[in-house]
mmCIF file of C-alpha atoms (C1' of nucleotides) and ligand atoms in Angstrom:
data_model
loop_
_atom_site.group_PDB
_atom_site.id
_atom_site.type_symbol
_atom_site.label_atom_id
_atom_site.label_comp_id
_atom_site.label_asym_id
_atom_site.label_seq_id
_atom_site.Cartn_x
_atom_site.Cartn_y
_atom_site.Cartn_z
ATOM 1 C CA MET A 1 18.163 -35.137 22.469
ATOM 2 C CA HIS A 2 15.292 -33.479 24.039
ATOM 3 C CA SER A 3 11.669 -34.802 23.807
ATOM 4 C CA ASP A 4 9.530 -32.489 21.408
ATOM 5 C CA THR A 5 10.020 -33.421 17.806
ATOM 6 C CA HIS A 6 10.958 -31.187 15.137
ATOM 7 C CA HIS A 7 12.536 -30.920 11.584
ATOM 8 C CA GLU A 8 15.414 -28.684 10.851
ATOM 9 C CA SER A 9 14.682 -26.771 13.873
ATOM 10 C CA LEU A 10 15.664 -23.302 14.862
ATOM 11 C CA LYS A 11 14.994 -22.535 18.681
ATOM 12 C CA ILE A 12 12.419 -19.746 19.562
ATOM 13 C CA PRO A 13 12.235 -18.440 23.140
ATOM 14 C CA ASP A 14 9.150 -18.193 24.817
ATOM 15 C CA GLU A 15 9.408 -14.352 24.696
ATOM 16 C CA ILE A 16 11.090 -11.983 22.549
ATOM 17 C CA ARG A 17 10.992 -7.987 23.645
ATOM 18 C CA GLY A 18 8.224 -8.697 25.730
ATOM 19 C CA LEU A 19 6.172 -10.368 23.158
ATOM 20 C CA ARG A 20 4.827 -13.847 24.171
ATOM 21 C CA MET A 21 5.624 -16.347 21.530
ATOM 22 C CA THR A 22 2.899 -18.220 21.048
ATOM 23 C CA ARG A 23 2.602 -21.283 18.449
ATOM 24 C CA GLN A 24 1.393 -19.225 15.748
ATOM 25 C CA ARG A 25 3.654 -16.292 16.273
ATOM 26 C CA GLY A 26 6.633 -18.522 16.460
ATOM 27 C CA GLU A 27 5.636 -20.482 13.183
ATOM 28 C CA VAL A 28 5.084 -17.120 11.500
ATOM 29 C CA TYR A 29 8.573 -15.894 12.764
ATOM 30 C CA ARG A 30 10.440 -19.069 11.582
ATOM 31 C CA ILE A 31 8.939 -18.872 8.266
ATOM 32 C CA LEU A 32 10.425 -15.323 7.724
ATOM 33 C CA ALA A 33 13.718 -16.476 9.464
ATOM 34 C CA GLU A 34 14.114 -19.558 7.466
ATOM 35 C CA GLU A 35 13.220 -18.061 4.172
ATOM 36 C CA LYS A 36 14.778 -14.461 3.309
ATOM 37 C CA THR A 37 12.496 -14.470 0.511
ATOM 38 C CA HIS A 38 10.280 -11.459 1.693
ATOM 39 C CA PRO A 39 6.951 -13.129 1.254
ATOM 40 C CA THR A 40 3.479 -11.674 1.795
ATOM 41 C CA ALA A 41 1.223 -12.315 4.412
ATOM 42 C CA ASN A 42 -0.659 -14.635 2.133
ATOM 43 C CA GLU A 43 2.483 -16.541 1.082
ATOM 44 C CA VAL A 44 3.215 -16.933 5.026
ATOM 45 C CA PHE A 45 -0.155 -18.168 5.610
ATOM 46 C CA MET A 46 -0.004 -20.954 3.013
ATOM 47 C CA ARG A 47 3.509 -21.757 4.368
ATOM 48 C CA VAL A 48 2.274 -21.759 8.282
ATOM 49 C CA LYS A 49 -0.880 -24.156 7.182
ATOM 50 C CA ASP A 50 1.548 -27.044 6.325
ATOM 51 C CA ARG A 51 2.199 -27.017 10.211
ATOM 52 C CA LEU A 52 -0.699 -25.281 11.793
ATOM 53 C CA PRO A 53 -3.881 -26.268 9.511
ATOM 54 C CA ASN A 54 -6.260 -24.559 11.495
ATOM 55 C CA VAL A 55 -4.508 -21.485 11.571
ATOM 56 C CA SER A 56 -6.580 -18.343 9.970
ATOM 57 C CA LEU A 57 -5.395 -15.551 7.489
ATOM 58 C CA ALA A 58 -6.496 -12.750 10.556
ATOM 59 C CA THR A 59 -4.116 -14.619 12.776
ATOM 60 C CA ILE A 60 -1.368 -14.278 10.239
ATOM 61 C CA TYR A 61 -1.989 -10.652 9.987
ATOM 62 C CA ASN A 62 -2.240 -10.427 13.609
ATOM 63 C CA CYS A 63 0.776 -12.140 14.138
ATOM 64 C CA LEU A 64 2.762 -10.064 11.748
ATOM 65 C CA GLU A 65 1.697 -6.881 12.844
ATOM 66 C CA ALA A 66 2.595 -7.992 16.632
ATOM 67 C CA LEU A 67 6.026 -8.923 15.312
ATOM 68 C CA VAL A 68 6.572 -5.791 13.805
ATOM 69 C CA GLN A 69 5.157 -3.779 16.395
ATOM 70 C CA HIS A 70 7.925 -5.327 18.625
ATOM 71 C CA GLY A 71 10.786 -4.686 16.231
ATOM 72 C CA ILE A 72 11.086 -8.259 15.616
ATOM 73 C CA VAL A 73 10.365 -8.390 11.856
ATOM 74 C CA ARG A 74 9.989 -5.702 8.965
ATOM 75 C CA GLN A 75 7.456 -4.619 7.002
ATOM 76 C CA VAL A 76 8.602 -3.617 3.367
ATOM 77 C CA ASN A 77 6.214 -2.061 0.817
ATOM 78 C CA PHE A 78 6.696 -1.783 -3.228
ATOM 79 C CA ASP A 79 4.373 0.647 -4.270
ATOM 80 C CA ARG A 80 1.016 -0.584 -3.595
ATOM 81 C CA GLU A 81 1.514 -4.335 -4.115
ATOM 82 C CA PRO A 82 0.836 -6.577 -0.823
ATOM 83 C CA SER A 83 3.246 -5.842 2.300
ATOM 84 C CA ARG A 84 6.211 -8.020 2.477
ATOM 85 C CA PHE A 85 8.108 -9.099 5.451
ATOM 86 C CA CYS A 86 11.376 -9.351 6.449
ATOM 87 C CA SER A 87 13.509 -10.633 9.366
ATOM 88 C CA ASN A 88 16.760 -9.143 8.786
ATOM 89 C CA LEU A 89 16.854 -6.569 11.379
ATOM 90 C CA ALA A 90 20.170 -4.910 9.726
ATOM 91 C CA ASP A 91 19.591 -1.403 8.495
ATOM 92 C CA HIS A 92 18.915 -2.351 4.984
ATOM 93 C CA GLY A 93 16.819 -1.263 1.714
ATOM 94 C CA HIS A 94 15.497 -3.594 -0.834
ATOM 95 C CA PHE A 95 16.330 -3.975 -4.684
ATOM 96 C CA HIS A 96 13.491 -5.740 -6.779
ATOM 97 C CA ASP A 97 14.672 -7.251 -10.108
ATOM 98 C CA ALA A 98 11.983 -7.068 -12.372
ATOM 99 C CA SER A 99 13.072 -10.087 -14.490
ATOM 100 C CA THR A 100 13.269 -12.700 -11.645
ATOM 101 C CA GLY A 101 10.804 -11.193 -9.145
ATOM 102 C CA VAL A 102 13.613 -11.933 -6.635
ATOM 103 C CA ILE A 103 13.756 -9.083 -3.755
ATOM 104 C CA HIS A 104 17.460 -8.664 -2.890
ATOM 105 C CA ASP A 105 18.494 -6.987 0.513
ATOM 106 C CA ILE A 106 20.748 -3.746 -0.033
ATOM 107 C CA HIS A 107 23.193 -2.210 2.143
ATOM 108 C CA PHE A 108 25.119 0.921 2.861
ATOM 109 C CA LYS A 109 28.733 0.650 1.856
ATOM 110 C CA PRO A 110 30.743 1.198 5.106
ATOM 111 C CA GLY A 111 30.761 4.233 6.403
ATOM 112 C CA VAL A 112 28.082 6.166 4.716
ATOM 113 C CA ARG A 113 25.637 8.049 6.941
ATOM 114 C CA LEU A 114 22.127 9.242 5.226
ATOM 115 C CA SER A 115 22.985 12.797 6.504
ATOM 116 C CA ASP A 116 25.911 12.962 4.241
ATOM 117 C CA VAL A 117 24.185 12.046 1.351
ATOM 118 C CA LEU A 118 20.963 13.638 1.713
ATOM 119 C CA ASP A 119 20.053 17.261 1.690
ATOM 120 C CA LEU A 120 17.679 17.161 4.856
ATOM 121 C CA PRO A 121 15.987 20.028 6.182
ATOM 122 C CA ASP A 122 17.449 22.142 9.091
ATOM 123 C CA GLY A 123 16.517 20.174 12.458
ATOM 124 C CA ALA A 124 15.316 16.869 10.747
ATOM 125 C CA LEU A 125 15.043 13.930 13.056
ATOM 126 C CA ILE A 126 15.054 10.834 11.086
ATOM 127 C CA ASP A 127 12.925 7.793 12.744
ATOM 128 C CA ASP A 128 12.720 5.633 9.869
ATOM 129 C CA VAL A 129 14.280 5.050 6.429
ATOM 130 C CA GLU A 130 13.005 3.418 3.457
ATOM 131 C CA ILE A 131 15.024 2.862 0.186
ATOM 132 C CA THR A 132 13.626 0.825 -2.462
ATOM 133 C CA LEU A 133 14.989 0.055 -5.957
ATOM 134 C CA ARG A 134 13.741 -1.411 -8.693
ATOM 135 C CA GLY A 135 15.776 -2.756 -11.995
ATOM 136 C CA ARG A 136 17.091 -5.955 -13.151
ATOM 137 C CA ILE A 137 20.621 -7.638 -12.955
ATOM 138 C CA ASN A 138 22.483 -7.980 -16.278
ATOM 139 C CA SER A 139 24.040 -11.295 -16.243
ATOM 140 C CA ASP A 140 26.983 -10.619 -18.763
ATOM 141 C CA SER A 141 29.647 -8.333 -17.206
ATOM 142 C CA MET B 1 -4.618 39.968 -24.275
ATOM 143 C CA HIS B 2 -6.133 36.692 -25.261
ATOM 144 C CA SER B 3 -9.633 35.055 -25.542
ATOM 145 C CA ASP B 4 -10.224 32.550 -23.124
ATOM 146 C CA THR B 5 -10.482 33.391 -19.155
ATOM 147 C CA HIS B 6 -8.680 31.991 -16.257
ATOM 148 C CA HIS B 7 -7.724 33.389 -12.758
ATOM 149 C CA GLU B 8 -4.402 33.019 -11.604
ATOM 150 C CA SER B 9 -3.233 31.166 -15.158
ATOM 151 C CA LEU B 10 -0.639 28.828 -15.524
ATOM 152 C CA LYS B 11 -0.441 27.619 -19.496
ATOM 153 C CA ILE B 12 -1.057 23.868 -20.147
ATOM 154 C CA PRO B 13 0.030 22.794 -23.811
ATOM 155 C CA ASP B 14 -2.605 20.629 -25.691
ATOM 156 C CA GLU B 15 -0.186 17.883 -25.574
ATOM 157 C CA ILE B 16 2.550 16.642 -23.605
ATOM 158 C CA ARG B 17 5.111 14.146 -24.046
ATOM 159 C CA GLY B 18 2.147 12.502 -26.250
ATOM 160 C CA LEU B 19 -0.626 12.385 -23.925
ATOM 161 C CA ARG B 20 -3.668 14.815 -25.154
ATOM 162 C CA MET B 21 -4.453 17.441 -22.520
ATOM 163 C CA THR B 22 -8.289 17.121 -21.663
ATOM 164 C CA ARG B 23 -9.699 19.695 -19.574
ATOM 165 C CA GLN B 24 -9.873 17.019 -16.645
ATOM 166 C CA ARG B 25 -6.403 16.155 -17.265
ATOM 167 C CA GLY B 26 -5.301 19.874 -17.402
ATOM 168 C CA GLU B 27 -7.191 20.532 -14.213
ATOM 169 C CA VAL B 28 -5.780 17.700 -12.395
ATOM 170 C CA TYR B 29 -2.453 18.647 -13.635
ATOM 171 C CA ARG B 30 -2.697 22.180 -12.439
ATOM 172 C CA ILE B 31 -3.244 21.251 -9.199
ATOM 173 C CA LEU B 32 -0.365 19.375 -8.613
ATOM 174 C CA ALA B 33 1.771 21.992 -10.286
ATOM 175 C CA GLU B 34 0.062 24.628 -8.204
ATOM 176 C CA GLU B 35 0.524 23.186 -4.693
ATOM 177 C CA LYS B 36 3.250 20.891 -3.834
ATOM 178 C CA THR B 37 1.559 19.417 -0.815
ATOM 179 C CA HIS B 38 1.427 16.111 -2.621
ATOM 180 C CA PRO B 39 -2.379 15.551 -2.530
ATOM 181 C CA THR B 40 -3.902 12.108 -2.507
ATOM 182 C CA ALA B 41 -6.414 11.116 -5.078
ATOM 183 C CA ASN B 42 -9.317 12.401 -3.287
ATOM 184 C CA GLU B 43 -7.630 15.329 -2.382
ATOM 185 C CA VAL B 44 -7.245 16.306 -5.974
ATOM 186 C CA PHE B 45 -10.558 15.347 -6.611
ATOM 187 C CA MET B 46 -12.358 17.673 -4.117
ATOM 188 C CA ARG B 47 -10.026 20.611 -5.662
ATOM 189 C CA VAL B 48 -11.154 19.720 -9.289
ATOM 190 C CA LYS B 49 -14.503 19.519 -8.268
ATOM 191 C CA ASP B 50 -14.545 23.454 -7.750
ATOM 192 C CA ARG B 51 -13.931 24.026 -11.296
ATOM 193 C CA LEU B 52 -15.252 21.166 -12.910
ATOM 194 C CA PRO B 53 -18.458 19.951 -10.531
ATOM 195 C CA ASN B 54 -19.116 17.074 -12.820
ATOM 196 C CA VAL B 55 -15.969 15.316 -12.616
ATOM 197 C CA SER B 56 -15.815 11.852 -11.146
ATOM 198 C CA LEU B 57 -13.284 10.206 -9.016
ATOM 199 C CA ALA B 58 -12.644 7.588 -11.563
ATOM 200 C CA THR B 59 -11.674 10.473 -13.983
ATOM 201 C CA ILE B 60 -9.415 11.660 -11.473
ATOM 202 C CA TYR B 61 -7.800 8.395 -10.946
ATOM 203 C CA ASN B 62 -7.760 7.842 -14.900
ATOM 204 C CA CYS B 63 -6.053 10.857 -15.404
ATOM 205 C CA LEU B 64 -3.380 10.701 -12.582
ATOM 206 C CA GLU B 65 -2.559 7.226 -14.024
ATOM 207 C CA ALA B 66 -2.158 8.869 -17.502
ATOM 208 C CA LEU B 67 -0.112 11.512 -16.231
ATOM 209 C CA VAL B 68 1.912 9.133 -14.389
ATOM 210 C CA GLN B 69 2.152 6.637 -17.266
ATOM 211 C CA HIS B 70 3.737 9.538 -19.797
ATOM 212 C CA GLY B 71 5.996 10.546 -16.865
ATOM 213 C CA ILE B 72 4.489 14.123 -15.967
ATOM 214 C CA VAL B 73 3.879 13.312 -12.292
ATOM 215 C CA ARG B 74 4.987 11.166 -9.715
ATOM 216 C CA GLN B 75 3.277 8.764 -7.472
ATOM 217 C CA VAL B 76 4.484 8.566 -4.152
ATOM 218 C CA ASN B 77 3.546 5.990 -1.088
ATOM 219 C CA PHE B 78 4.242 5.881 2.352
ATOM 220 C CA ASP B 79 3.551 2.471 3.653
ATOM 221 C CA ARG B 80 0.105 1.393 2.534
ATOM 222 C CA GLU B 81 -1.228 4.992 2.808
ATOM 223 C CA PRO B 82 -3.232 6.346 0.051
ATOM 224 C CA SER B 83 -1.087 7.151 -2.888
ATOM 225 C CA ARG B 84 0.126 10.537 -3.327
ATOM 226 C CA PHE B 85 1.330 12.616 -6.466
ATOM 227 C CA CYS B 86 3.975 15.059 -7.138
ATOM 228 C CA SER B 87 4.501 17.306 -10.244
ATOM 229 C CA ASN B 88 8.292 17.720 -9.445
ATOM 230 C CA LEU B 89 10.197 15.640 -12.198
ATOM 231 C CA ALA B 90 13.547 15.996 -10.251
ATOM 232 C CA ASP B 91 15.353 13.049 -8.907
ATOM 233 C CA HIS B 92 14.267 13.180 -5.079
ATOM 234 C CA GLY B 93 12.795 11.388 -2.184
ATOM 235 C CA HIS B 94 10.194 12.280 0.499
ATOM 236 C CA PHE B 95 10.225 13.396 4.014
ATOM 237 C CA HIS B 96 7.132 12.678 6.087
ATOM 238 C CA ASP B 97 7.425 15.012 9.100
ATOM 239 C CA ALA B 98 4.744 13.294 11.578
ATOM 240 C CA SER B 99 4.476 16.434 13.678
ATOM 241 C CA THR B 100 3.015 18.480 11.260
ATOM 242 C CA GLY B 101 2.169 15.819 8.609
ATOM 243 C CA VAL B 102 3.999 17.685 5.968
ATOM 244 C CA ILE B 103 5.754 16.144 3.171
ATOM 245 C CA HIS B 104 9.233 17.739 2.188
ATOM 246 C CA ASP B 105 10.767 16.892 -0.913
ATOM 247 C CA ILE B 106 14.229 15.579 -0.494
ATOM 248 C CA HIS B 107 17.540 15.727 -3.128
ATOM 249 C CA PHE B 108 20.568 14.185 -3.175
ATOM 250 C CA LYS B 109 23.528 16.291 -2.134
ATOM 251 C CA PRO B 110 25.562 17.534 -5.196
ATOM 252 C CA GLY B 111 27.654 15.175 -6.346
ATOM 253 C CA VAL B 112 26.272 11.808 -4.663
ATOM 254 C CA ARG B 113 25.514 8.871 -6.972
ATOM 255 C CA LEU B 114 23.540 5.819 -5.830
ATOM 256 C CA SER B 115 26.360 3.255 -6.599
ATOM 257 C CA ASP B 116 28.732 5.268 -4.266
ATOM 258 C CA VAL B 117 26.368 4.657 -1.120
ATOM 259 C CA LEU B 118 24.610 1.568 -1.762
ATOM 260 C CA ASP B 119 26.265 -1.755 -1.933
ATOM 261 C CA LEU B 120 24.308 -2.906 -5.217
ATOM 262 C CA PRO B 121 24.685 -6.650 -6.698
ATOM 263 C CA ASP B 122 26.849 -7.110 -9.262
ATOM 264 C CA GLY B 123 25.226 -6.069 -12.843
ATOM 265 C CA ALA B 124 22.330 -4.311 -11.135
ATOM 266 C CA LEU B 125 20.859 -1.981 -13.572
ATOM 267 C CA ILE B 126 18.606 0.427 -11.346
ATOM 268 C CA ASP B 127 15.223 1.758 -13.309
ATOM 269 C CA ASP B 128 13.978 3.165 -10.249
ATOM 270 C CA VAL B 129 14.534 4.650 -6.898
ATOM 271 C CA GLU B 130 12.396 5.507 -4.235
ATOM 272 C CA ILE B 131 13.650 7.244 -0.918
ATOM 273 C CA THR B 132 11.118 7.871 1.843
ATOM 274 C CA LEU B 133 12.005 8.855 5.284
ATOM 275 C CA ARG B 134 9.563 9.531 8.492
ATOM 276 C CA GLY B 135 10.424 11.917 11.577
ATOM 277 C CA ARG B 136 9.885 15.224 12.993
ATOM 278 C CA ILE B 137 11.688 18.458 12.375
ATOM 279 C CA ASN B 138 13.179 19.891 15.809
ATOM 280 C CA SER B 139 12.303 23.588 15.612
ATOM 281 C CA ASP B 140 15.183 24.611 18.358
ATOM 282 C CA SER B 141 18.437 24.277 16.729
ATOM 283 C "C1'" DG C 1 -6.042 -28.782 40.485
ATOM 284 C "C1'" DA C 2 -10.255 -25.960 39.989
ATOM 285 C "C1'" DT C 3 -11.574 -21.117 39.063
ATOM 286 C "C1'" DT C 4 -11.118 -16.737 37.088
ATOM 287 C "C1'" DA C 5 -9.250 -13.108 34.450
ATOM 288 C "C1'" DA C 6 -6.291 -12.126 30.597
ATOM 289 C "C1'" DA C 7 -4.684 -12.670 25.931
ATOM 290 C "C1'" DA C 8 -4.760 -14.667 21.508
ATOM 291 C "C1'" DT C 9 -7.199 -16.976 17.876
ATOM 292 C "C1'" DT C 10 -10.769 -18.022 14.514
ATOM 293 C "C1'" DG C 11 -14.058 -17.231 10.771
ATOM 294 C "C1'" DG C 12 -16.447 -14.193 8.686
ATOM 295 C "C1'" DA C 13 -18.074 -9.567 7.836
ATOM 296 C "C1'" DA C 14 -16.697 -4.864 6.931
ATOM 297 C "C1'" DT C 15 -13.724 -1.243 5.090
ATOM 298 C "C1'" DT C 16 -11.143 1.106 1.714
ATOM 299 C "C1'" DG C 17 -8.336 2.591 -1.902
ATOM 300 C "C1'" DT C 18 -8.499 1.714 -6.395
ATOM 301 C "C1'" DT C 19 -9.796 -1.015 -10.891
ATOM 302 C "C1'" DC C 20 -13.437 -2.568 -13.898
ATOM 303 C "C1'" DT C 21 -17.239 -2.407 -16.964
ATOM 304 C "C1'" DT C 22 -20.693 -0.190 -19.293
ATOM 305 C "C1'" DG C 23 -22.948 3.522 -21.575
ATOM 306 C "C1'" DA C 24 -22.911 8.465 -22.927
ATOM 307 C "C1'" DT C 25 -19.931 12.323 -24.589
ATOM 308 C "C1'" DA C 26 -16.749 14.277 -27.134
ATOM 309 C "C1'" DA C 27 -13.021 14.836 -30.025
ATOM 310 C "C1'" DA C 28 -10.286 13.546 -34.009
ATOM 311 C "C1'" DA C 29 -10.394 11.444 -38.753
ATOM 312 C "C1'" DT C 30 -12.699 10.592 -42.797
ATOM 313 C "C1'" DA D 1 -21.989 14.855 -41.900
ATOM 314 C "C1'" DT D 2 -20.242 10.337 -41.054
ATOM 315 C "C1'" DT D 3 -17.721 7.325 -38.838
ATOM 316 C "C1'" DT D 4 -14.125 6.430 -35.788
ATOM 317 C "C1'" DT D 5 -11.648 6.646 -31.648
ATOM 318 C "C1'" DA D 6 -10.420 8.794 -26.884
ATOM 319 C "C1'" DT D 7 -12.293 10.043 -22.889
ATOM 320 C "C1'" DC D 8 -15.635 10.425 -19.263
ATOM 321 C "C1'" DA D 9 -18.922 9.600 -15.477
ATOM 322 C "C1'" DA D 10 -21.346 6.179 -12.534
ATOM 323 C "C1'" DG D 11 -21.554 2.559 -10.182
ATOM 324 C "C1'" DA D 12 -20.124 -2.220 -9.368
ATOM 325 C "C1'" DA D 13 -16.588 -4.946 -8.494
ATOM 326 C "C1'" DC D 14 -12.094 -6.225 -6.344
ATOM 327 C "C1'" DA D 15 -8.141 -7.353 -3.168
ATOM 328 C "C1'" DA D 16 -5.655 -6.146 0.808
ATOM 329 C "C1'" DT D 17 -6.314 -5.551 4.913
ATOM 330 C "C1'" DT D 18 -8.715 -4.657 9.200
ATOM 331 C "C1'" DC D 19 -12.429 -5.216 12.541
ATOM 332 C "C1'" DC D 20 -15.652 -8.004 15.184
ATOM 333 C "C1'" DA D 21 -17.887 -11.421 18.244
ATOM 334 C "C1'" DA D 22 -17.201 -15.752 19.891
ATOM 335 C "C1'" DT D 23 -14.389 -19.651 21.119
ATOM 336 C "C1'" DT D 24 -10.164 -21.287 22.950
ATOM 337 C "C1'" DT D 25 -5.747 -20.944 24.967
ATOM 338 C "C1'" DT D 26 -2.774 -19.353 28.563
ATOM 339 C "C1'" DA D 27 -1.670 -17.195 32.564
ATOM 340 C "C1'" DA D 28 -3.026 -15.659 37.416
ATOM 341 C "C1'" DT D 29 -5.053 -16.600 41.682
ATOM 342 C "C1'" DC D 30 -7.373 -19.368 44.901
HETATM 343 MN MN1 LIG E 201 4.241 -18.492 -2.359
HETATM 344 MN MN1 LIG E 202 -7.528 18.124 1.546
HETATM 345 ZN ZN1 LIG E 203 15.249 -7.446 3.827
HETATM 346 ZN ZN1 LIG E 204 7.726 15.287 -4.437
#
DNA sequence: GATTAAAATTGGAATTGTTCTTGATAAAAT
DNA sequence: ATTTTATCAAGAACAATTCCAATTTTAATC
């Protein structure tokens, strides 16, 4: 057993993709990796404060931006609501269940390619796709 | 030839879907119907001012909200950028060409249904879909 | 290990798109 | 014509995010 003390643990390397993993960035990332609930910056802030009581909201924003910039987490927007963040790097979209508030990750069915489905302009090169669904889950049937 | 004087014209009824078509709402709608460029509220404001010099930005926002609420126009969001507005009521998504800034309407290929393509949770009832692409158009081939 | 340089963090102020509030206007109903 | 209701205008307020200057931390160099 090694010396430093943590709880459920989840090893985060000192550096990911050229981004130095500071204490604050590590804690922000941990929240997103542990909870797949797509929290807002402010929700991340509240959770990180439990471990780093002096952390500032500006730092949460800085960390989230750094993580997003380096492709370690993804930023998810629903309309004009506060941005949410997601550690699932697989290509996926989001379904917001209006009755529970839960946000579900949505994946393409196997073998589906965007260009098979959408009528894109000639020569269009897609850098980024965002698919956002709103609705509700009908428990019966 | 009828009495009231307008320029290129585009007849807008006194009421659409239960929404009273005031002068301001009509002008806002006209901009969106004439130009398919997905303008922001502020861009609509500048254009409407040419015809209604006393209109206020608050009124533009009020009108846009009323039109969106009544399903007459659609609100389109790219990340956290200012909302844009679209009079195309067909089911469609948006492709933002980063090199020109142009926003293209994107339609599904005929016969494609969302549930054929996405792996949705059991019992999911989709109220609304938003598809947003970013990229560029390669002019050669 | 001390010194210097670079990067990250903090707290608060500033920004920005949007919404709210309140009083004035205009339109509809009586 | 009077009353009621809806809309509009102007500016204040708001909330999420970004910016800024000062401090702290980390890394590099001596
Ligand atoms: Mn929370
Ligand atoms: Mn413009
Ligand atoms: Zn996700
Ligand atoms: Zn459109």
